[in-house]
């Protein structure tokens, strides 16, 4: 063969195989998304995550820097202004972020976060706070009222430079040059001047309200209407024009005007309308579409807040309300703020009490003349939280609620119903009693407040044997038939009168509402004997069946009371050492139900001094003195030595944190308490002394199938979620409910108690904690 020529054999010549070229799909990255989708993703990030994403690529940096909507929607959840991130907050606030503006305004007002020199601090903080409060007023929700006046309301500091006064003067000067924000800013300044006693300042407040109304502020227009209402009632012509003006404000969306118009039309017909038109005007209020949206509090259970946790918190808020003599409206608005906050954001167990007291501080400033100061609020929690913790939580509440503090409550609709069909005085007290009892239960926070108010009225009329129980006049003016309300009324009865109240860590029934209505001004309505379930069903003309309204708990188990308490507590009944009472005598804490006579005398003097009327209200909150802020209550952690078998049965007192259920069972190392660090104080201890006898229920009904809360994991695992039928059973005469064994209480007898104590000692041997934190008061 010639050179260069090959045969076609496999040795000399082979056809090269074709290689498969695999087409690689382009990688999908964040930059490959459409810009509209990318903006939505960036708006959902937190501020810290947004900075991290911005540093990844130049294209992302350009998008973040050139789109103000990203900064306006970025979240600052659980973040507070500090010297390190101050520039980030200021940039977001200038771009239209409401949360950043509110937190910056509060931080500068209370000097909490930014570090400024003492020289001229009030002037600098006042200028900064007024600037960011002004930004926040322009960014708040259109349905929310102006709120800045809550933080700068009097009295102001009588000596030296007052930061609140500086904010007031700066906002007043800004009204002349900023016509866009003139309406809400003048409204805030007028609300501040209305709280002064001088007639000159009150006249100036009226002129500011007029200017705010002319600038388009609907809330100022309604306040002017309330101010001129009394003078117009003497003249029929002026009063008719006054009601027409109120109808105009109600048609523009002012819910306060809508409620007032409903009250006016319920008690009479000043507009001269036909009966059908007048009833339709009132029924629109009870069937307004927005009322259905307010019943979305079922999200509370989905965020890990169990029924018992909320019950304990609301009961404690009731005790604070009773001790400080706040109105029932303040309590309802406070609980409403707590529920709306929990429906939007989850809160750790240890911060639930902080959320409750922060909402009460804000709501008392909005409603009451005598407010709850920050110092008093910290004291009421047994110093579980610090000054700065409460200030920051106030900022979280206002920012999450978008400045909308006040919303229609159960009491607001109840006033309309009582003006339509007035009740006897004692029956009115029963209506108020059931309204406050309904605050304790999460299942009753779900229905719209308008429908719940009608159900409460139906139950009240049934319990006091009103006939007819639901007249046709109520049907015309509310739009609800009796059949629409019976199921909710039965649930109210079962919850409020047939179930035993939960117990706290001291095994004392939580009956704050019952004790509140045992006062003379309520004619001891909570002591009244209530009819049984069978009689109620006969009056309502319904079969005696269980109501299927309460949804099962998403956790699938009963709530354990002991895993919620935000301060050291025990998980079973325990013997108290005698040294516990001796050590408590030298401490100042919130009164509990276990105080001796000597301690009660000592604490009465302390309470009279610290809660004296001269220091109540905003007097105790003047500029929040620096020494009070800096005086931290230290927490020390004590490492305890293992305990021997011989020492396990010593009398002891142990304290576990609220996250006790998260401790690993594999630790297994048992410990004992050091006797020198023997005493603890509870952040959820009762505000008032509670006697063991006061924990008994006033109802003659006993639940037959409902079981009390247990700490046993086995019992809770087999418990069925949902509602169980309660069969009414009359207690025989001379029978008293079993009292839980407590120190200085009646002794128990019988073999059941001995076996109970043996089981408790076994529980104590198994539930030791590795470390225990104590507070130094």
mmCIF file of C-alpha atoms in Angstrom, residues 220-533:
data_model
loop_
_atom_site.group_PDB
_atom_site.id
_atom_site.type_symbol
_atom_site.label_atom_id
_atom_site.label_comp_id
_atom_site.label_asym_id
_atom_site.label_seq_id
_atom_site.Cartn_x
_atom_site.Cartn_y
_atom_site.Cartn_z
ATOM 1 C CA UNK A 220 -60.253 67.209 64.848
ATOM 2 C CA UNK A 221 -63.638 67.863 63.252
ATOM 3 C CA UNK A 222 -65.224 65.217 65.464
ATOM 4 C CA UNK A 223 -63.578 66.633 68.612
ATOM 5 C CA UNK A 224 -64.972 70.047 67.735
ATOM 6 C CA UNK A 225 -68.417 68.481 67.337
ATOM 7 C CA UNK A 226 -68.165 66.945 70.810
ATOM 8 C CA UNK A 227 -67.063 70.292 72.215
ATOM 9 C CA UNK A 228 -70.050 72.129 70.681
ATOM 10 C CA UNK A 229 -72.649 69.439 71.321
ATOM 11 C CA UNK A 230 -73.711 70.521 74.820
ATOM 12 C CA UNK A 231 -74.218 74.118 73.769
ATOM 13 C CA UNK A 232 -76.312 73.051 70.772
ATOM 14 C CA UNK A 233 -78.706 70.800 72.724
ATOM 15 C CA UNK A 234 -80.543 73.772 74.225
ATOM 16 C CA UNK A 235 -81.652 75.002 70.789
ATOM 17 C CA UNK A 236 -83.627 72.489 68.633
ATOM 18 C CA UNK A 237 -82.510 74.117 65.393
ATOM 19 C CA UNK A 238 -78.848 74.085 66.323
ATOM 20 C CA UNK A 239 -79.143 70.523 67.589
ATOM 21 C CA UNK A 240 -80.650 69.361 64.290
ATOM 22 C CA UNK A 241 -77.777 70.955 62.400
ATOM 23 C CA UNK A 242 -75.368 69.353 64.882
ATOM 24 C CA UNK A 243 -76.767 65.875 64.162
ATOM 25 C CA UNK A 244 -76.589 66.487 60.425
ATOM 26 C CA UNK A 245 -72.938 67.431 60.787
ATOM 27 C CA UNK A 246 -72.366 64.239 62.755
ATOM 28 C CA UNK A 247 -73.974 62.226 59.975
ATOM 29 C CA UNK A 248 -71.604 63.840 57.498
ATOM 30 C CA UNK A 249 -68.562 62.846 59.609
ATOM 31 C CA UNK A 250 -69.904 59.308 59.933
ATOM 32 C CA UNK A 251 -70.322 59.063 56.171
ATOM 33 C CA UNK A 252 -66.686 60.117 55.714
ATOM 34 C CA UNK A 253 -65.482 57.096 57.714
ATOM 35 C CA UNK A 254 -64.984 58.378 61.274
ATOM 36 C CA UNK A 255 -65.946 55.382 63.428
ATOM 37 C CA UNK A 256 -66.323 57.525 66.567
ATOM 38 C CA UNK A 257 -68.908 59.590 64.681
ATOM 39 C CA UNK A 258 -70.638 56.403 63.538
ATOM 40 C CA UNK A 259 -70.994 55.210 67.128
ATOM 41 C CA UNK A 260 -72.262 58.593 68.312
ATOM 42 C CA UNK A 261 -74.774 58.745 65.467
ATOM 43 C CA UNK A 262 -76.018 55.252 66.348
ATOM 44 C CA UNK A 263 -76.514 56.308 69.979
ATOM 45 C CA UNK A 264 -78.417 59.419 68.926
ATOM 46 C CA UNK A 265 -80.692 57.465 66.581
ATOM 47 C CA UNK A 266 -81.210 54.696 69.159
ATOM 48 C CA UNK A 267 -82.415 57.039 71.886
ATOM 49 C CA UNK A 268 -84.584 59.136 69.534
ATOM 50 C CA UNK A 269 -85.108 60.282 65.984
ATOM 51 C CA UNK A 270 -83.745 63.833 65.767
ATOM 52 C CA UNK A 271 -83.345 63.676 61.978
ATOM 53 C CA UNK A 272 -87.047 63.015 61.498
ATOM 54 C CA UNK A 273 -86.459 59.834 59.516
ATOM 55 C CA UNK A 274 -88.910 57.015 59.101
ATOM 56 C CA UNK A 275 -88.686 54.168 61.580
ATOM 57 C CA UNK A 276 -87.304 51.798 58.937
ATOM 58 C CA UNK A 277 -84.653 54.276 57.786
ATOM 59 C CA UNK A 278 -83.609 54.999 61.368
ATOM 60 C CA UNK A 279 -83.232 51.300 62.220
ATOM 61 C CA UNK A 280 -81.314 50.653 59.002
ATOM 62 C CA UNK A 281 -78.924 53.463 59.880
ATOM 63 C CA UNK A 282 -78.074 51.805 63.204
ATOM 64 C CA UNK A 283 -77.946 48.260 61.822
ATOM 65 C CA UNK A 284 -75.293 49.337 59.310
ATOM 66 C CA UNK A 285 -72.963 49.895 62.252
ATOM 67 C CA UNK A 286 -73.432 46.315 63.531
ATOM 68 C CA UNK A 287 -73.036 44.758 60.091
ATOM 69 C CA UNK A 288 -70.222 46.907 58.747
ATOM 70 C CA UNK A 289 -67.864 44.805 56.561
ATOM 71 C CA UNK A 290 -64.784 45.871 58.513
ATOM 72 C CA UNK A 291 -66.177 44.278 61.667
ATOM 73 C CA UNK A 292 -65.694 40.822 60.196
ATOM 74 C CA UNK A 293 -62.029 41.591 59.580
ATOM 75 C CA UNK A 294 -61.496 42.378 63.257
ATOM 76 C CA UNK A 295 -62.287 38.813 64.225
ATOM 77 C CA UNK A 296 -58.962 37.462 62.941
ATOM 78 C CA UNK A 297 -57.519 36.861 66.394
ATOM 79 C CA UNK A 298 -57.428 33.096 65.792
ATOM 80 C CA UNK A 299 -53.870 33.689 64.597
ATOM 81 C CA UNK A 300 -52.918 34.080 68.252
ATOM 82 C CA UNK A 301 -53.163 30.337 68.827
ATOM 83 C CA UNK A 302 -51.219 29.637 65.657
ATOM 84 C CA UNK A 303 -48.298 31.694 66.981
ATOM 85 C CA UNK A 304 -47.793 29.547 70.075
ATOM 86 C CA UNK A 305 -49.808 31.571 72.583
ATOM 87 C CA UNK A 306 -51.971 29.048 74.382
ATOM 88 C CA UNK A 307 -55.309 29.794 75.962
ATOM 89 C CA UNK A 308 -53.969 29.574 79.495
ATOM 90 C CA UNK A 309 -51.083 31.927 78.757
ATOM 91 C CA UNK A 310 -53.468 34.593 77.526
ATOM 92 C CA UNK A 311 -55.841 33.958 80.442
ATOM 93 C CA UNK A 312 -53.086 34.579 82.987
ATOM 94 C CA UNK A 313 -51.966 37.755 81.254
ATOM 95 C CA UNK A 314 -55.467 39.247 80.984
ATOM 96 C CA UNK A 315 -56.268 38.332 84.583
ATOM 97 C CA UNK A 316 -53.128 40.138 85.703
ATOM 98 C CA UNK A 317 -54.069 43.184 83.623
ATOM 99 C CA UNK A 318 -57.481 43.159 85.323
ATOM 100 C CA UNK A 319 -55.783 43.307 88.710
ATOM 101 C CA UNK A 320 -53.620 46.212 87.589
ATOM 102 C CA UNK A 321 -56.725 47.988 86.288
ATOM 103 C CA UNK A 322 -58.505 47.481 89.608
ATOM 104 C CA UNK A 323 -55.561 48.612 91.713
ATOM 105 C CA UNK A 324 -54.944 51.753 89.634
ATOM 106 C CA UNK A 325 -58.697 52.438 89.342
ATOM 107 C CA UNK A 326 -58.655 52.594 85.553
ATOM 108 C CA UNK A 327 -61.865 52.435 83.562
ATOM 109 C CA UNK A 328 -63.206 49.271 81.997
ATOM 110 C CA UNK A 329 -62.723 50.872 78.586
ATOM 111 C CA UNK A 330 -58.990 51.137 79.254
ATOM 112 C CA UNK A 331 -58.870 47.415 79.972
ATOM 113 C CA UNK A 332 -60.787 46.514 76.803
ATOM 114 C CA UNK A 333 -58.608 48.710 74.600
ATOM 115 C CA UNK A 334 -55.462 47.248 76.206
ATOM 116 C CA UNK A 335 -56.521 43.654 75.584
ATOM 117 C CA UNK A 336 -57.510 44.614 72.047
ATOM 118 C CA UNK A 337 -54.020 45.992 71.392
ATOM 119 C CA UNK A 338 -52.459 42.816 72.798
ATOM 120 C CA UNK A 339 -54.584 40.610 70.550
ATOM 121 C CA UNK A 340 -53.943 42.690 67.443
ATOM 122 C CA UNK A 341 -50.198 42.653 68.127
ATOM 123 C CA UNK A 342 -50.131 38.881 68.683
ATOM 124 C CA UNK A 343 -52.105 38.354 65.479
ATOM 125 C CA UNK A 344 -49.306 40.078 63.547
ATOM 126 C CA UNK A 345 -46.150 39.049 65.399
ATOM 127 C CA UNK A 346 -45.074 36.205 67.613
ATOM 128 C CA UNK A 347 -43.803 36.969 71.109
ATOM 129 C CA UNK A 348 -41.622 34.762 73.323
ATOM 130 C CA UNK A 349 -43.249 33.531 76.494
ATOM 131 C CA UNK A 350 -40.922 35.537 78.681
ATOM 132 C CA UNK A 351 -41.938 38.773 76.915
ATOM 133 C CA UNK A 352 -45.704 38.277 77.017
ATOM 134 C CA UNK A 353 -46.112 40.165 80.285
ATOM 135 C CA UNK A 354 -43.910 42.936 78.902
ATOM 136 C CA UNK A 355 -46.223 43.227 75.903
ATOM 137 C CA UNK A 356 -49.278 43.450 78.153
ATOM 138 C CA UNK A 357 -47.939 46.172 80.429
ATOM 139 C CA UNK A 358 -46.556 48.147 77.471
ATOM 140 C CA UNK A 359 -49.990 48.130 75.828
ATOM 141 C CA UNK A 360 -51.537 49.335 79.077
ATOM 142 C CA UNK A 361 -49.012 52.185 79.374
ATOM 143 C CA UNK A 362 -49.850 53.326 75.838
ATOM 144 C CA UNK A 363 -53.632 52.922 76.236
ATOM 145 C CA UNK A 364 -53.809 54.812 79.529
ATOM 146 C CA UNK A 365 -52.070 57.728 77.852
ATOM 147 C CA UNK A 366 -54.659 57.630 75.086
ATOM 148 C CA UNK A 367 -57.786 57.278 77.266
ATOM 149 C CA UNK A 368 -57.215 58.156 80.916
ATOM 150 C CA UNK A 369 -56.285 61.400 82.558
ATOM 151 C CA UNK A 370 -54.327 59.537 85.245
ATOM 152 C CA UNK A 371 -51.916 57.309 83.405
ATOM 153 C CA UNK A 372 -49.644 54.396 84.201
ATOM 154 C CA UNK A 373 -46.086 55.646 84.253
ATOM 155 C CA UNK A 374 -43.119 53.657 83.062
ATOM 156 C CA UNK A 375 -41.675 53.514 86.568
ATOM 157 C CA UNK A 376 -44.895 52.139 88.023
ATOM 158 C CA UNK A 377 -45.246 49.657 85.174
ATOM 159 C CA UNK A 378 -41.765 48.259 85.808
ATOM 160 C CA UNK A 379 -42.537 47.994 89.530
ATOM 161 C CA UNK A 380 -45.798 46.149 88.850
ATOM 162 C CA UNK A 381 -43.845 43.421 87.073
ATOM 163 C CA UNK A 382 -41.696 42.873 90.177
ATOM 164 C CA UNK A 383 -38.819 44.436 88.211
ATOM 165 C CA UNK A 384 -38.834 41.460 85.879
ATOM 166 C CA UNK A 385 -38.087 43.912 83.079
ATOM 167 C CA UNK A 386 -35.994 47.045 82.946
ATOM 168 C CA UNK A 387 -36.839 50.612 82.039
ATOM 169 C CA UNK A 388 -35.342 50.330 78.565
ATOM 170 C CA UNK A 389 -37.182 47.054 77.900
ATOM 171 C CA UNK A 390 -40.538 48.745 78.423
ATOM 172 C CA UNK A 391 -39.607 51.788 76.319
ATOM 173 C CA UNK A 392 -38.551 49.579 73.425
ATOM 174 C CA UNK A 393 -41.678 47.449 73.641
ATOM 175 C CA UNK A 394 -43.788 50.622 73.482
ATOM 176 C CA UNK A 395 -42.041 51.432 70.203
ATOM 177 C CA UNK A 396 -42.701 47.918 68.917
ATOM 178 C CA UNK A 397 -46.410 48.151 69.772
ATOM 179 C CA UNK A 398 -46.971 51.544 68.111
ATOM 180 C CA UNK A 399 -45.022 50.572 64.993
ATOM 181 C CA UNK A 400 -46.677 47.172 64.522
ATOM 182 C CA UNK A 401 -50.173 48.621 65.038
ATOM 183 C CA UNK A 402 -49.245 51.441 62.610
ATOM 184 C CA UNK A 403 -50.250 54.044 65.160
ATOM 185 C CA UNK A 404 -53.829 52.747 65.479
ATOM 186 C CA UNK A 405 -54.255 52.471 69.236
ATOM 187 C CA UNK A 406 -58.010 52.905 69.582
ATOM 188 C CA UNK A 407 -60.458 50.654 67.778
ATOM 189 C CA UNK A 408 -64.134 49.788 68.394
ATOM 190 C CA UNK A 409 -64.511 47.515 71.404
ATOM 191 C CA UNK A 410 -67.196 45.379 72.939
ATOM 192 C CA UNK A 411 -68.122 48.209 75.322
ATOM 193 C CA UNK A 412 -68.619 50.698 72.483
ATOM 194 C CA UNK A 413 -71.292 48.545 70.879
ATOM 195 C CA UNK A 414 -72.713 47.761 74.307
ATOM 196 C CA UNK A 415 -73.370 51.454 74.906
ATOM 197 C CA UNK A 416 -75.361 51.617 71.678
ATOM 198 C CA UNK A 417 -77.445 48.603 72.725
ATOM 199 C CA UNK A 418 -78.081 49.963 76.225
ATOM 200 C CA UNK A 419 -79.156 53.319 74.802
ATOM 201 C CA UNK A 420 -81.621 51.462 72.569
ATOM 202 C CA UNK A 421 -83.161 49.357 75.358
ATOM 203 C CA UNK A 422 -82.041 50.530 78.817
ATOM 204 C CA UNK A 423 -81.706 47.897 81.529
ATOM 205 C CA UNK A 424 -82.000 48.018 85.278
ATOM 206 C CA UNK A 425 -78.902 49.058 87.168
ATOM 207 C CA UNK A 426 -78.108 45.583 88.472
ATOM 208 C CA UNK A 427 -78.643 44.060 85.030
ATOM 209 C CA UNK A 428 -76.317 46.678 83.554
ATOM 210 C CA UNK A 429 -73.631 45.584 86.033
ATOM 211 C CA UNK A 430 -74.177 41.972 84.936
ATOM 212 C CA UNK A 431 -73.708 43.043 81.318
ATOM 213 C CA UNK A 432 -70.392 44.733 82.201
ATOM 214 C CA UNK A 433 -69.351 41.690 84.238
ATOM 215 C CA UNK A 434 -69.882 39.294 81.333
ATOM 216 C CA UNK A 435 -68.074 41.687 78.988
ATOM 217 C CA UNK A 436 -64.941 41.611 81.152
ATOM 218 C CA UNK A 437 -65.173 37.851 81.651
ATOM 219 C CA UNK A 438 -65.184 37.436 77.870
ATOM 220 C CA UNK A 439 -61.776 39.106 77.680
ATOM 221 C CA UNK A 440 -60.184 36.118 79.409
ATOM 222 C CA UNK A 441 -60.828 33.558 76.689
ATOM 223 C CA UNK A 442 -59.201 33.351 73.279
ATOM 224 C CA UNK A 443 -62.273 31.652 71.777
ATOM 225 C CA UNK A 444 -64.306 34.784 72.554
ATOM 226 C CA UNK A 445 -61.743 37.084 70.934
ATOM 227 C CA UNK A 446 -62.510 35.676 67.487
ATOM 228 C CA UNK A 447 -66.100 36.897 66.860
ATOM 229 C CA UNK A 448 -66.575 40.519 65.742
ATOM 230 C CA UNK A 449 -67.139 42.835 68.737
ATOM 231 C CA UNK A 450 -70.535 43.961 67.406
ATOM 232 C CA UNK A 451 -71.921 40.429 67.294
ATOM 233 C CA UNK A 452 -70.315 39.536 70.616
ATOM 234 C CA UNK A 453 -71.960 42.561 72.267
ATOM 235 C CA UNK A 454 -75.360 41.383 71.022
ATOM 236 C CA UNK A 455 -74.674 37.877 72.350
ATOM 237 C CA UNK A 456 -73.709 39.293 75.751
ATOM 238 C CA UNK A 457 -76.932 41.306 75.852
ATOM 239 C CA UNK A 458 -78.963 38.218 74.936
ATOM 240 C CA UNK A 459 -77.316 36.207 77.718
ATOM 241 C CA UNK A 460 -77.772 39.041 80.214
ATOM 242 C CA UNK A 461 -81.487 39.375 79.481
ATOM 243 C CA UNK A 462 -81.895 35.594 79.720
ATOM 244 C CA UNK A 463 -80.118 35.347 83.091
ATOM 245 C CA UNK A 464 -82.343 38.093 84.562
ATOM 246 C CA UNK A 465 -85.525 36.666 82.983
ATOM 247 C CA UNK A 466 -86.360 39.527 80.619
ATOM 248 C CA UNK A 467 -89.302 38.764 78.354
ATOM 249 C CA UNK A 468 -89.130 38.714 75.450
ATOM 250 C CA UNK A 469 -85.490 37.777 75.664
ATOM 251 C CA UNK A 470 -84.723 39.304 72.223
ATOM 252 C CA UNK A 471 -87.485 41.717 71.180
ATOM 253 C CA UNK A 472 -88.196 42.706 67.604
ATOM 254 C CA UNK A 473 -86.790 46.174 68.207
ATOM 255 C CA UNK A 474 -83.327 44.676 68.712
ATOM 256 C CA UNK A 475 -83.750 42.638 65.537
ATOM 257 C CA UNK A 476 -84.530 45.771 63.530
ATOM 258 C CA UNK A 477 -81.719 47.891 64.947
ATOM 259 C CA UNK A 478 -78.951 45.252 65.009
ATOM 260 C CA UNK A 479 -79.838 42.991 62.088
ATOM 261 C CA UNK A 480 -79.288 39.885 64.249
ATOM 262 C CA UNK A 481 -82.025 37.373 64.989
ATOM 263 C CA UNK A 482 -82.041 35.359 68.183
ATOM 264 C CA UNK A 483 -81.073 32.238 66.261
ATOM 265 C CA UNK A 484 -77.927 34.024 65.060
ATOM 266 C CA UNK A 485 -76.764 34.691 68.627
ATOM 267 C CA UNK A 486 -77.849 31.692 70.715
ATOM 268 C CA UNK A 487 -74.814 29.562 69.918
ATOM 269 C CA UNK A 488 -72.424 32.380 70.873
ATOM 270 C CA UNK A 489 -74.454 33.159 74.013
ATOM 271 C CA UNK A 490 -74.243 29.525 75.111
ATOM 272 C CA UNK A 491 -70.506 29.561 74.574
ATOM 273 C CA UNK A 492 -70.308 32.723 76.689
ATOM 274 C CA UNK A 493 -72.261 31.023 79.473
ATOM 275 C CA UNK A 494 -70.134 27.886 79.401
ATOM 276 C CA UNK A 495 -66.868 29.813 79.366
ATOM 277 C CA UNK A 496 -67.761 32.451 81.938
ATOM 278 C CA UNK A 497 -69.862 30.507 84.442
ATOM 279 C CA UNK A 498 -69.412 26.757 83.994
ATOM 280 C CA UNK A 499 -65.659 26.284 83.793
ATOM 281 C CA UNK A 500 -63.242 26.428 86.667
ATOM 282 C CA UNK A 501 -60.706 29.228 86.458
ATOM 283 C CA UNK A 502 -57.067 28.231 85.865
ATOM 284 C CA UNK A 503 -54.638 28.425 88.764
ATOM 285 C CA UNK A 504 -51.317 30.195 89.013
ATOM 286 C CA UNK A 505 -48.046 28.747 90.250
ATOM 287 C CA UNK A 506 -49.265 29.160 93.843
ATOM 288 C CA UNK A 507 -52.326 27.040 92.979
ATOM 289 C CA UNK A 508 -54.645 29.994 93.566
ATOM 290 C CA UNK A 509 -57.558 30.421 91.180
ATOM 291 C CA UNK A 510 -57.213 33.417 88.877
ATOM 292 C CA UNK A 511 -60.394 35.314 89.651
ATOM 293 C CA UNK A 512 -59.382 38.923 89.084
ATOM 294 C CA UNK A 513 -62.613 39.833 87.268
ATOM 295 C CA UNK A 514 -64.770 38.162 89.932
ATOM 296 C CA UNK A 515 -63.029 40.076 92.713
ATOM 297 C CA UNK A 516 -63.308 43.315 90.738
ATOM 298 C CA UNK A 517 -67.118 43.010 90.540
ATOM 299 C CA UNK A 518 -67.496 42.105 94.203
ATOM 300 C CA UNK A 519 -67.233 45.810 94.980
ATOM 301 C CA UNK A 520 -70.164 47.843 96.269
ATOM 302 C CA UNK A 521 -70.307 50.023 93.157
ATOM 303 C CA UNK A 522 -71.201 46.905 91.141
ATOM 304 C CA UNK A 523 -73.707 45.711 93.759
ATOM 305 C CA UNK A 524 -71.688 42.517 94.318
ATOM 306 C CA UNK A 525 -72.938 41.185 91.001
ATOM 307 C CA UNK A 526 -70.238 38.514 90.780
ATOM 308 C CA UNK A 527 -71.667 36.811 93.894
ATOM 309 C CA UNK A 528 -75.051 36.352 92.293
ATOM 310 C CA UNK A 529 -76.138 32.771 91.788
ATOM 311 C CA UNK A 530 -76.428 31.876 88.123
ATOM 312 C CA UNK A 531 -79.049 29.563 86.663
ATOM 313 C CA UNK A 532 -77.962 26.172 85.425
ATOM 314 C CA UNK A 533 -77.374 25.189 81.838
#
